[in-house]
mmCIF file of C-alpha atoms in Angstrom:
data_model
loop_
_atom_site.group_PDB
_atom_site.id
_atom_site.type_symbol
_atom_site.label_atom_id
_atom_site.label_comp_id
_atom_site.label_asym_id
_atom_site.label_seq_id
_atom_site.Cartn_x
_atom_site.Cartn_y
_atom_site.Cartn_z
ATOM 1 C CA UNK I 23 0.000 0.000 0.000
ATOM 2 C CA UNK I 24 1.454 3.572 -0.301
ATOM 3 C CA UNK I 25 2.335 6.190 1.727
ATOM 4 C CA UNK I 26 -0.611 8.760 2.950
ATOM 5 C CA UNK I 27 1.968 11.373 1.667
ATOM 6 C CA UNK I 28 3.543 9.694 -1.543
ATOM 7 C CA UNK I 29 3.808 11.832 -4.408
ATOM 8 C CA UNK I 30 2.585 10.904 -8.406
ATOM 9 C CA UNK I 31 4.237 12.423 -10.509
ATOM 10 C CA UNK I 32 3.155 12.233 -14.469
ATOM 11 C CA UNK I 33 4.334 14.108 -18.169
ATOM 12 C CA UNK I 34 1.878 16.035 -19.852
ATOM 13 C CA UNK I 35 2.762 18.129 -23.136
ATOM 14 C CA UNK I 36 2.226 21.535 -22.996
ATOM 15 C CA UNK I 37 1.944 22.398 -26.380
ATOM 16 C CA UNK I 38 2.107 21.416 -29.999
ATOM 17 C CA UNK I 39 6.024 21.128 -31.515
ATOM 18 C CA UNK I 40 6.793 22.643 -35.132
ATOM 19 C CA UNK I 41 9.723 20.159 -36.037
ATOM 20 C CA UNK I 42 11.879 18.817 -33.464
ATOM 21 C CA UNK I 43 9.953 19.257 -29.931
ATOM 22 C CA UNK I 44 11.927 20.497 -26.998
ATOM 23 C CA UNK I 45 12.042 19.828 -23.579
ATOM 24 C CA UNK I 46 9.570 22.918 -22.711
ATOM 25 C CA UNK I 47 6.836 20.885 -24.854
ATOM 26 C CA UNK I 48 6.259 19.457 -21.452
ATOM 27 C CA UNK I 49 5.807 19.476 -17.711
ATOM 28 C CA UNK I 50 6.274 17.112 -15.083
ATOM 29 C CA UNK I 51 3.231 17.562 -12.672
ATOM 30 C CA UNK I 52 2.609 16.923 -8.717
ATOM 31 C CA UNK I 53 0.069 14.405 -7.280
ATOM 32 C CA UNK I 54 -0.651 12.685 -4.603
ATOM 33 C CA UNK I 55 -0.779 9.100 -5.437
ATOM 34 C CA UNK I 56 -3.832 8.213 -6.518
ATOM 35 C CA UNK I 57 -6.125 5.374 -4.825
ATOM 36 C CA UNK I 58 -7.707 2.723 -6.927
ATOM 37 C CA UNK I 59 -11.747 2.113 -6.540
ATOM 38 C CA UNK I 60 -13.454 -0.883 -6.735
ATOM 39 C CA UNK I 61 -12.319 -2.910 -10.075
ATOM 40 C CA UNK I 62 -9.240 -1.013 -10.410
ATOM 41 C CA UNK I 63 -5.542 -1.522 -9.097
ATOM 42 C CA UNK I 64 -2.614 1.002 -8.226
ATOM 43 C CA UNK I 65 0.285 0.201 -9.850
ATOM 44 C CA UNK I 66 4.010 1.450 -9.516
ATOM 45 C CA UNK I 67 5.500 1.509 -12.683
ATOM 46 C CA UNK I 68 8.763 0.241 -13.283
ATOM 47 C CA UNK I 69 9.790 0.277 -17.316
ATOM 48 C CA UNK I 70 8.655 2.757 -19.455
ATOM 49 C CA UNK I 71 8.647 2.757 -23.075
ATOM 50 C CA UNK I 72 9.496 5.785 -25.334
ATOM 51 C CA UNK I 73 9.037 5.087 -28.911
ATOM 52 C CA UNK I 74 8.881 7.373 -32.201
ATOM 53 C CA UNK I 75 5.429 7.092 -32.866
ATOM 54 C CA UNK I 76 4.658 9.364 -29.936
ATOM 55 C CA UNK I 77 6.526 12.066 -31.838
ATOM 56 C CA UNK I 78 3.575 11.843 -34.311
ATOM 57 C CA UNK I 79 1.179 11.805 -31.491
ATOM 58 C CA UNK I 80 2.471 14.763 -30.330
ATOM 59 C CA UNK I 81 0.751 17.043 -33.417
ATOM 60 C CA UNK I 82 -2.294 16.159 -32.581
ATOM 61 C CA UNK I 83 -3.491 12.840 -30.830
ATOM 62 C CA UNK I 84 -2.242 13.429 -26.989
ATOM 63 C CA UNK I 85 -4.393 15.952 -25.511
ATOM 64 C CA UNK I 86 -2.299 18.674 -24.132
ATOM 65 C CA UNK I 87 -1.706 19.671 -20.037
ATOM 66 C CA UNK I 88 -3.156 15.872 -19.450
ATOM 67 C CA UNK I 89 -1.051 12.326 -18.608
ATOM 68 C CA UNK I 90 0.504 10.724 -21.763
ATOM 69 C CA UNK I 91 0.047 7.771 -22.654
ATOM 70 C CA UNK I 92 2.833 4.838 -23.214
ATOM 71 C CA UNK I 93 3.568 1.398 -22.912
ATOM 72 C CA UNK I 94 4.876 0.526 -19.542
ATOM 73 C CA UNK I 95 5.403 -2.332 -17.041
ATOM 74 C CA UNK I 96 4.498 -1.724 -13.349
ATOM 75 C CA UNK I 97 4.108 -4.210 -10.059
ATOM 76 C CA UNK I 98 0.391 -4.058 -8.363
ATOM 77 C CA UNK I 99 0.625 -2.219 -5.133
ATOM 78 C CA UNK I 100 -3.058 -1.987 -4.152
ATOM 79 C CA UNK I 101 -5.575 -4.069 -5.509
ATOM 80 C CA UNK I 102 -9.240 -3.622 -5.668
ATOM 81 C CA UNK I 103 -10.077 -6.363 -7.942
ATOM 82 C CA UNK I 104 -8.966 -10.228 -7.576
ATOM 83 C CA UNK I 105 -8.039 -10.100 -11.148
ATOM 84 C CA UNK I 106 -5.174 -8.187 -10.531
ATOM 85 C CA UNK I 107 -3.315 -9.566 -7.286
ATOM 86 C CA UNK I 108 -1.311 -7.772 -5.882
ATOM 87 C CA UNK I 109 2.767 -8.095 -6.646
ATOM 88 C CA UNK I 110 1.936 -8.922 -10.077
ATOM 89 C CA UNK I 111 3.676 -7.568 -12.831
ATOM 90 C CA UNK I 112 1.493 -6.154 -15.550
ATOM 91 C CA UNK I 113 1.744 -4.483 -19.278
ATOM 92 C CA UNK I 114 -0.430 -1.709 -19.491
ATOM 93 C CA UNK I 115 -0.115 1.818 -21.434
ATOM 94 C CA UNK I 116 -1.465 4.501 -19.202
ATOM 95 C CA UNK I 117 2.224 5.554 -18.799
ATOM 96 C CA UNK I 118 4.754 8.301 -18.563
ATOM 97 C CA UNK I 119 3.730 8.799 -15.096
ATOM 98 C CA UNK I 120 5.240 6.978 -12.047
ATOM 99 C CA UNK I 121 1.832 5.387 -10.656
ATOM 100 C CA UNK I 122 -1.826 4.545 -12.985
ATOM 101 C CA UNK I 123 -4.909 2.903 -11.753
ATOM 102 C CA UNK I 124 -6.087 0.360 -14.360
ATOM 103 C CA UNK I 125 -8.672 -1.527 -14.690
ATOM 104 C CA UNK I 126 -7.850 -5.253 -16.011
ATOM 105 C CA UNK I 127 -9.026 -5.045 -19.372
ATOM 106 C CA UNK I 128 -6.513 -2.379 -19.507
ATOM 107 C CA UNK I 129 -3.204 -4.644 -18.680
ATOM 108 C CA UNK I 130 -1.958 -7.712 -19.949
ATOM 109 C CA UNK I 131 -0.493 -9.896 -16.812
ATOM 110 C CA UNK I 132 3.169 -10.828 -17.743
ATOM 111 C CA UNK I 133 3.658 -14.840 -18.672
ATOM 112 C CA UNK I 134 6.694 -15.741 -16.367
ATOM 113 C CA UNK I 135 9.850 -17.115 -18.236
ATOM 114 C CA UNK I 136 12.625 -17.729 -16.251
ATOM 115 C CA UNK I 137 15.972 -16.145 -17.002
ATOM 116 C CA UNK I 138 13.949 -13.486 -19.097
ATOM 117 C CA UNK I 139 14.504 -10.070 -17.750
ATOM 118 C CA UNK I 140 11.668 -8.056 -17.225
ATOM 119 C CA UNK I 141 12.944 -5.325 -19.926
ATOM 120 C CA UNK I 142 12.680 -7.997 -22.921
ATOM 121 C CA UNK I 143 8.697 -7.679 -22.311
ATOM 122 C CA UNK I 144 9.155 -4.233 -24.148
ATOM 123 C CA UNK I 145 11.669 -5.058 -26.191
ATOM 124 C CA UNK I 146 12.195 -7.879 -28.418
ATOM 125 C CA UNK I 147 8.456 -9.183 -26.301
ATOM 126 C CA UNK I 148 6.723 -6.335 -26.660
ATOM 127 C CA UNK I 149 5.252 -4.389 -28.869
ATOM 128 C CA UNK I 150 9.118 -3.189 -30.486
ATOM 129 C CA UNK I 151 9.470 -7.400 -31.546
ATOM 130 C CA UNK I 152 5.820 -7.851 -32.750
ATOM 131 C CA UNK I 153 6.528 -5.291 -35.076
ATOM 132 C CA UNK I 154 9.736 -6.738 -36.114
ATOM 133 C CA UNK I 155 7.899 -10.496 -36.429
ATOM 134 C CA UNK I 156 4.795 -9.319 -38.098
ATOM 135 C CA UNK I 157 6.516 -6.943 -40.787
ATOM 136 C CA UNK I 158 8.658 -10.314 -40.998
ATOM 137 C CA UNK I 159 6.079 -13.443 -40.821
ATOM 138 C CA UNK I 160 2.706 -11.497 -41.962
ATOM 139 C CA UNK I 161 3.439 -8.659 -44.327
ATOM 140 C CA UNK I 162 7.082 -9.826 -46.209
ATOM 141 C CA UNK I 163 5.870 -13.538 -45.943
ATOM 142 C CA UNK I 164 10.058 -13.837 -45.738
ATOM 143 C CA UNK I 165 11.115 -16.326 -47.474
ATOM 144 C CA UNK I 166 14.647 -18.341 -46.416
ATOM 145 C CA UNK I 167 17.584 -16.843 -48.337
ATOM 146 C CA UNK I 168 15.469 -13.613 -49.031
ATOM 147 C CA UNK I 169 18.232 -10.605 -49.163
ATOM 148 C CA UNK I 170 16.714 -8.004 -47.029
ATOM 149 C CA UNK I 171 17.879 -4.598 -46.575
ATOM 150 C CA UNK I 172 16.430 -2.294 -43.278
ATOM 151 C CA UNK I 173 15.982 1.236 -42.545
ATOM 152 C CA UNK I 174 16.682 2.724 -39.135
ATOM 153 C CA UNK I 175 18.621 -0.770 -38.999
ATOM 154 C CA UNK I 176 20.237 0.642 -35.288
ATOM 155 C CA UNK I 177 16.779 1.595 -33.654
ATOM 156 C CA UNK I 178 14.444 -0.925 -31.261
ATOM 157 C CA UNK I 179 12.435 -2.853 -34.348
ATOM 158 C CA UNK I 180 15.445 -2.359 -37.033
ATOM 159 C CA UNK I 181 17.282 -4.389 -34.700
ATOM 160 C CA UNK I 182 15.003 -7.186 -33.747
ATOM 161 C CA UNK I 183 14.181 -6.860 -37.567
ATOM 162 C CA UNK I 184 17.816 -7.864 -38.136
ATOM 163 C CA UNK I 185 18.094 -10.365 -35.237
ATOM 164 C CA UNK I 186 14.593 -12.244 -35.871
ATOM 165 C CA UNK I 187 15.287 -12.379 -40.053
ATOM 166 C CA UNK I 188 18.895 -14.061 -39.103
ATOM 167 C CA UNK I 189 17.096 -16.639 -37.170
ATOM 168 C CA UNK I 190 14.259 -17.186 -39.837
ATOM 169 C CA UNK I 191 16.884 -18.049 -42.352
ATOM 170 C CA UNK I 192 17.217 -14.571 -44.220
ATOM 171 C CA UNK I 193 20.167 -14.196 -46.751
ATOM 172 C CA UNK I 194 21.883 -11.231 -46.994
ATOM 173 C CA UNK I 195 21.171 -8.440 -44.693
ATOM 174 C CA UNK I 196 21.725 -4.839 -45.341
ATOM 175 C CA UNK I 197 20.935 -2.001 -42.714
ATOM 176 C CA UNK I 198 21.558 1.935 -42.802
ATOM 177 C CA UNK I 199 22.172 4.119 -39.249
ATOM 178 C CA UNK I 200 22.811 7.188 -39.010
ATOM 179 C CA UNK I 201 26.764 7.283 -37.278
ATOM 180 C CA UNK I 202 29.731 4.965 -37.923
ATOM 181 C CA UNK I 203 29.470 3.670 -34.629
ATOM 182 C CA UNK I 204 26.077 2.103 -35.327
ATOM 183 C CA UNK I 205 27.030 1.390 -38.252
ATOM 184 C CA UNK I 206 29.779 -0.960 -36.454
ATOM 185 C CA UNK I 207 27.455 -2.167 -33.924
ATOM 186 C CA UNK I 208 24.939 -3.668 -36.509
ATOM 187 C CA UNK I 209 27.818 -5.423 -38.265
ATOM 188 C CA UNK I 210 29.507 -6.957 -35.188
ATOM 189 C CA UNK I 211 26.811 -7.369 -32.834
ATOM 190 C CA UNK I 212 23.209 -7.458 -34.675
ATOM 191 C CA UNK I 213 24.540 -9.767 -37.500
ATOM 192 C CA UNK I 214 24.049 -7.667 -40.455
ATOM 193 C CA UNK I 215 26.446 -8.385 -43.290
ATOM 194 C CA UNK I 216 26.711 -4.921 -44.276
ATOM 195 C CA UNK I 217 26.067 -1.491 -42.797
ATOM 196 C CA UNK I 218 26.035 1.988 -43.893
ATOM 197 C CA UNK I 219 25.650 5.772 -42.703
ATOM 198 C CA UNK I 220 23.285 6.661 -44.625
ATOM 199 C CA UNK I 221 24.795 10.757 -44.381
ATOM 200 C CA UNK I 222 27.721 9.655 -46.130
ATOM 201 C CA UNK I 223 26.592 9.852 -49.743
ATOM 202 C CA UNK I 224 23.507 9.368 -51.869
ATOM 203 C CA UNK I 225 21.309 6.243 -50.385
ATOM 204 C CA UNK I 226 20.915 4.791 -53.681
ATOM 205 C CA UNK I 227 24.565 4.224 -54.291
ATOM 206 C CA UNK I 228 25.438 3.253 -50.453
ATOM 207 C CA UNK I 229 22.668 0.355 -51.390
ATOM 208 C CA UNK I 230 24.141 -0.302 -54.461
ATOM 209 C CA UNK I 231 27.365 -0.737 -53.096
ATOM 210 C CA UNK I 232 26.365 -2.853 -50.032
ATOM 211 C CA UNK I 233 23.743 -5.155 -51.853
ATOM 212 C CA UNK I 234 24.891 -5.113 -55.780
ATOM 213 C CA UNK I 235 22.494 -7.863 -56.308
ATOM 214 C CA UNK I 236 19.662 -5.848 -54.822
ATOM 215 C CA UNK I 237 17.387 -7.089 -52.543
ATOM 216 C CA UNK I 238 13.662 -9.107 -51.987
ATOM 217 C CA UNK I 239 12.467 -7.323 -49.090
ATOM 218 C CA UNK I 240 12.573 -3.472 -47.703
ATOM 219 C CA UNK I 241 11.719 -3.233 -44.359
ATOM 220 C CA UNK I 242 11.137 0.586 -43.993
ATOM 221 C CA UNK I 243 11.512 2.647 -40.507
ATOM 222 C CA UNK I 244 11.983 5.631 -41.724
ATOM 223 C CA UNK I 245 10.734 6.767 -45.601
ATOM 224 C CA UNK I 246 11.897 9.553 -47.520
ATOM 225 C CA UNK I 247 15.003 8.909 -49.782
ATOM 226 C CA UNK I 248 15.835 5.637 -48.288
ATOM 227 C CA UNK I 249 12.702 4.272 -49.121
ATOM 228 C CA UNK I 250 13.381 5.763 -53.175
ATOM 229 C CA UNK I 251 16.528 4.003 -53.431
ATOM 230 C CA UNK I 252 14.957 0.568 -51.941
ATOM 231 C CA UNK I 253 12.595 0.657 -54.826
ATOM 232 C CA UNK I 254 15.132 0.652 -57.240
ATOM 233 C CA UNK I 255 17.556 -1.780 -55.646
ATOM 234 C CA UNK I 256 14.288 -4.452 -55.292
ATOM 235 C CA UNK I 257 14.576 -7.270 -57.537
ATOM 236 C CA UNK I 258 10.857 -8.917 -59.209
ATOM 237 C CA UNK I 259 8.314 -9.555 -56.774
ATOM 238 C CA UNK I 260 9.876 -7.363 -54.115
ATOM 239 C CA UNK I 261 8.157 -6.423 -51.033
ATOM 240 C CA UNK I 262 8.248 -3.041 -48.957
ATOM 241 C CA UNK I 263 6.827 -3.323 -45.633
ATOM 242 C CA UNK I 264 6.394 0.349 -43.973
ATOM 243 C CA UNK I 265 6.551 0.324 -40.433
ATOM 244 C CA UNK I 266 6.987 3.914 -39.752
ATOM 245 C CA UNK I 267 8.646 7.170 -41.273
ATOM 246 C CA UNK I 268 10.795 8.665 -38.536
ATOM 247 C CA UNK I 269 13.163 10.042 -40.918
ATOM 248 C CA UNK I 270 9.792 13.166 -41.458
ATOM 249 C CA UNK I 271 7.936 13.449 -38.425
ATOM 250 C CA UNK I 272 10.235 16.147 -37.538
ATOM 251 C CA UNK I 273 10.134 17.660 -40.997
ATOM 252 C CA UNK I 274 6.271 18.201 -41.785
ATOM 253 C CA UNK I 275 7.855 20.075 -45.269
ATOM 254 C CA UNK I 276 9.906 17.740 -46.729
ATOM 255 C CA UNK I 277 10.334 16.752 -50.416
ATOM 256 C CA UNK I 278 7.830 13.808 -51.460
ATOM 257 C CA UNK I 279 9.368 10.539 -52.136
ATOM 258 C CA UNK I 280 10.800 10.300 -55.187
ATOM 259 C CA UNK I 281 11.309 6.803 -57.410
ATOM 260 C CA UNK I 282 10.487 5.242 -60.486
ATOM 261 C CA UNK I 283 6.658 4.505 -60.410
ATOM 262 C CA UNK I 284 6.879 1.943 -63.109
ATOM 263 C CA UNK I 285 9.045 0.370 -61.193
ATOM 264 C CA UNK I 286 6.065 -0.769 -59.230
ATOM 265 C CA UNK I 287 3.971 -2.695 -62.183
ATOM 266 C CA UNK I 288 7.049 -3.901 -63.983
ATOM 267 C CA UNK I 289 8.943 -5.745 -61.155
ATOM 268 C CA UNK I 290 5.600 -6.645 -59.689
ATOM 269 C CA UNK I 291 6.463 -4.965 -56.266
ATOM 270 C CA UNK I 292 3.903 -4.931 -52.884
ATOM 271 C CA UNK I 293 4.195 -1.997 -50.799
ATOM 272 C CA UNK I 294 2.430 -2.669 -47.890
ATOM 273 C CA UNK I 295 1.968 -0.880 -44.199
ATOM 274 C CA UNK I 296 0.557 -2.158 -40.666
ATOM 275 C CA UNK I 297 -0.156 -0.909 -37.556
ATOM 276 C CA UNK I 298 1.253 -3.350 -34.883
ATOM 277 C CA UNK I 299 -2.171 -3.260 -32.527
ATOM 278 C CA UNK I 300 -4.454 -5.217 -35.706
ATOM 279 C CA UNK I 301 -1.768 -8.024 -35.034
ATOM 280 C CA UNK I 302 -2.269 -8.457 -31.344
ATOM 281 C CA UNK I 303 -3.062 -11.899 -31.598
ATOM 282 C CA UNK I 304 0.315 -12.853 -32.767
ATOM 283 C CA UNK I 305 2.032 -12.068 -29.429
ATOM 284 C CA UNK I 306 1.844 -15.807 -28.081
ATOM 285 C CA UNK I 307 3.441 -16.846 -30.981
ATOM 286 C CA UNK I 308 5.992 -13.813 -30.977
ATOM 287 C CA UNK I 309 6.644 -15.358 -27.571
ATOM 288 C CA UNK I 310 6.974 -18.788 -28.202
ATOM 289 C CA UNK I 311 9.541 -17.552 -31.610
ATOM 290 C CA UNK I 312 11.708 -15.282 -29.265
ATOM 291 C CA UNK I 313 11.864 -17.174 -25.412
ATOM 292 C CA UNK I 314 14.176 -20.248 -26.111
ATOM 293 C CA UNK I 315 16.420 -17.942 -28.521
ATOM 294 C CA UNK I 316 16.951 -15.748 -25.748
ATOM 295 C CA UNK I 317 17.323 -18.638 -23.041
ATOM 296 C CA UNK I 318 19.675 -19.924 -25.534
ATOM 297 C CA UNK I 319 21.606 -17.025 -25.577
ATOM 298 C CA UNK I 320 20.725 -17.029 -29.702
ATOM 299 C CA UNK I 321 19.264 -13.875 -28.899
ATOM 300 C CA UNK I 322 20.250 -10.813 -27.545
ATOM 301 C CA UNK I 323 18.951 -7.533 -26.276
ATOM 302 C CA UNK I 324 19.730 -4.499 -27.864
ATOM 303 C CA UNK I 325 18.816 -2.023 -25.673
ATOM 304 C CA UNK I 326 19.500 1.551 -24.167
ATOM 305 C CA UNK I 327 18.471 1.606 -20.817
ATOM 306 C CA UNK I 328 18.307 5.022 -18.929
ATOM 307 C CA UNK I 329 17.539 5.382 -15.275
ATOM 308 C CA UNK I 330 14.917 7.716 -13.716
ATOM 309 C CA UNK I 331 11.493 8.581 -14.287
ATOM 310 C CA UNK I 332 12.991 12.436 -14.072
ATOM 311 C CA UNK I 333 15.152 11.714 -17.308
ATOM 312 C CA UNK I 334 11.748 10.239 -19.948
ATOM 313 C CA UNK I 335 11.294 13.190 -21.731
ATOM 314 C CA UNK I 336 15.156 13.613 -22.565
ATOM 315 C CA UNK I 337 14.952 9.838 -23.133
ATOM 316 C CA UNK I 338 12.812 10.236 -25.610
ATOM 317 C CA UNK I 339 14.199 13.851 -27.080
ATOM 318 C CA UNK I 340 17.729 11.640 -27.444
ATOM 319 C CA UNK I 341 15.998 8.898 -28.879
ATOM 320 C CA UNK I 342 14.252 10.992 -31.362
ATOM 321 C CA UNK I 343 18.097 12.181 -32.760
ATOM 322 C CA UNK I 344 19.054 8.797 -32.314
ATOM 323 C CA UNK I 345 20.442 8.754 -29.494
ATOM 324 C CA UNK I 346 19.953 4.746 -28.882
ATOM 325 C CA UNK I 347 21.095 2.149 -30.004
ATOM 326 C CA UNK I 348 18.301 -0.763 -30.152
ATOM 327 C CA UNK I 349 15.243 0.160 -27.552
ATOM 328 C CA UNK I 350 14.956 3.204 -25.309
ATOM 329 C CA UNK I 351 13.826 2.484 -22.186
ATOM 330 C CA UNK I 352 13.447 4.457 -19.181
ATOM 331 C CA UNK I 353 14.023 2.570 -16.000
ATOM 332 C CA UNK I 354 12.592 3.501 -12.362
ATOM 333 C CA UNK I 355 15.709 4.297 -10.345
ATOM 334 C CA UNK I 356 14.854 2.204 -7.656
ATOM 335 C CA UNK I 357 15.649 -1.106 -9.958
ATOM 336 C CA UNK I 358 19.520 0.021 -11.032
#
């Protein structure tokens, strides 16, 4: 139960960015913690998830001067309902605040995997790996030996991308990040066979360069000129998935895409999107994919941990320059 004179404290944007928000696009406000009502819980939250799409919520789809939402993992402190016991560890997204009350249609109760550390649930088990498997399993239909090349190859889901296509049987694998170092880390750690900086000269020649045979499958983090170039460098019956378009939501005026439309009919090409929450149902066999790899030790974690509720907003203002290296994640202090 918590303290009479515990304090909440939660983010709430303050007003609407033009380009790259800044830390004054937000406020961290005072509460006392709240208390849960019948069919609720309190929980403490102990993971919190920042992730690019809530740049693009940020025009529009957060309501400003209230709580944000996010995906987080928090521990039931005070329980209201049997359904949610508490000292169970839940998934929920009423985030970016260091205690909700949820209801338990709003959480998903954590399966327990020995060995697996709680961060993995989201990571590679979370919503960051479903994306990664679906764009893989549902919307590719990957195919063993496929060449693949990914965008944003250094982020959360260009690295599970990378990770999960190895273990699927992928052939060559081709990623772009934005800094030599990532570049580095893909090739040595991530299991890419090639890796480029994608500021280091035009995208279509990098790709040329790194996958002269072209490629089967694009899987697309960020749009704009990298997604031009992938076009061209697909061979017949190439598939695009589009998972997101990082690479513009700070840049509302940039050019439109540019590539060879034909290219489309005469190569046969799909270019296909998805929104990871139609797929939901796939996360028990997401699980049952990604939990003996990472018993194994098959598969690893890439992820940027940073410790402190106080330190989510430049979390996610780092992460949003890219400033990680696999998944962000903000950790509650008390756990380091």
């Amino acid at each position: 139960m918590s303290s009479p004179n515990a304090i909440a404290l939660t983010v709430q944007q303050t007003a609407r960015p033009v380009g790259f928000p800044a830390p004054d696009h937000f406020r961290f406000a005072e509460s006392p913690v709240p208390e849960p009502l019948p069919g609720t819980a309190l929980v403490e939250n102990l993971y919190w998830s920042v992730d690019p799409y809530h740049r693009e919520m940020m025009d529009g789809d957060f309501e400003l001067n209230a709580p944000l939402e996010g995906r987080t993992l928090g521990r039931v402190i005070e329980s209201r309902d049997p359904a949610l016991p508490e000292g169970e560890i839940v998934f929920h997204r009423a985030g970016w605040r260091t205690h909700s009350v949820v209801r338990p249609a709003e959480t998903r109760r954590l399966p327990h995997y020995d060995g697996v550390p709680l961060s993995a649930y989201l990571s590679v088990l979370g919503g960051t790996g479903l994306t990664a498997y679906v764009g893989l399993t549902r919307i590719a239909q990957l195919r063993e030996g496929d060449d693949l090349f990914v965008s944003g190859a250094a982020g959360g889901v260009g690295t599970a991308t990378g990770r999960f296509a190895r273990l699927l049987g992928a052939g060559r694998l081709v990623g772009s990040a934005g800094s030599p170092a990532k570049v580095a880390y893909l090739k040595e750690h991530v299991g890419y066979d090639e890796a480029f900086d994608y500021h280091s000269g035009p995208v279509a020649d990098l790709l040329a360069k790194a996958a002269p045979d072209g490629i089967d499958v694009f899987v697309d983090n960020v749009g704009g000129g990298q997604l031009g170039a992938a076009i061209g460098a697909l061979r017949e019956r190439g598939r695009v998935v589009r998972v997101g378009t990082v690479g513009q939501y700070n840049t509302p005026d940039a050019p439109p895409v540019l590539f060879n439309h034909a290219d489309v009919v005469e190569k046969s090409l799909r270019i296909e999107g998805f929104l990871v929450r139609d797929h939901r149902d796939v996360q028990e066999e997401l699980d049952a994919f990604v939990v003996p790899h990472l018993l194994s030790g098959r598969l690893a974690l890439d992820e940027t941990v940073v410790d402190g509720f106080e330190r989510i907003v430049d979390a996610f203002l780092s992460m949003l320059r890219g400033g990680n290296t696999g998944k962000m994640i903000v950790r509650n202090a008390s756990l380091g």
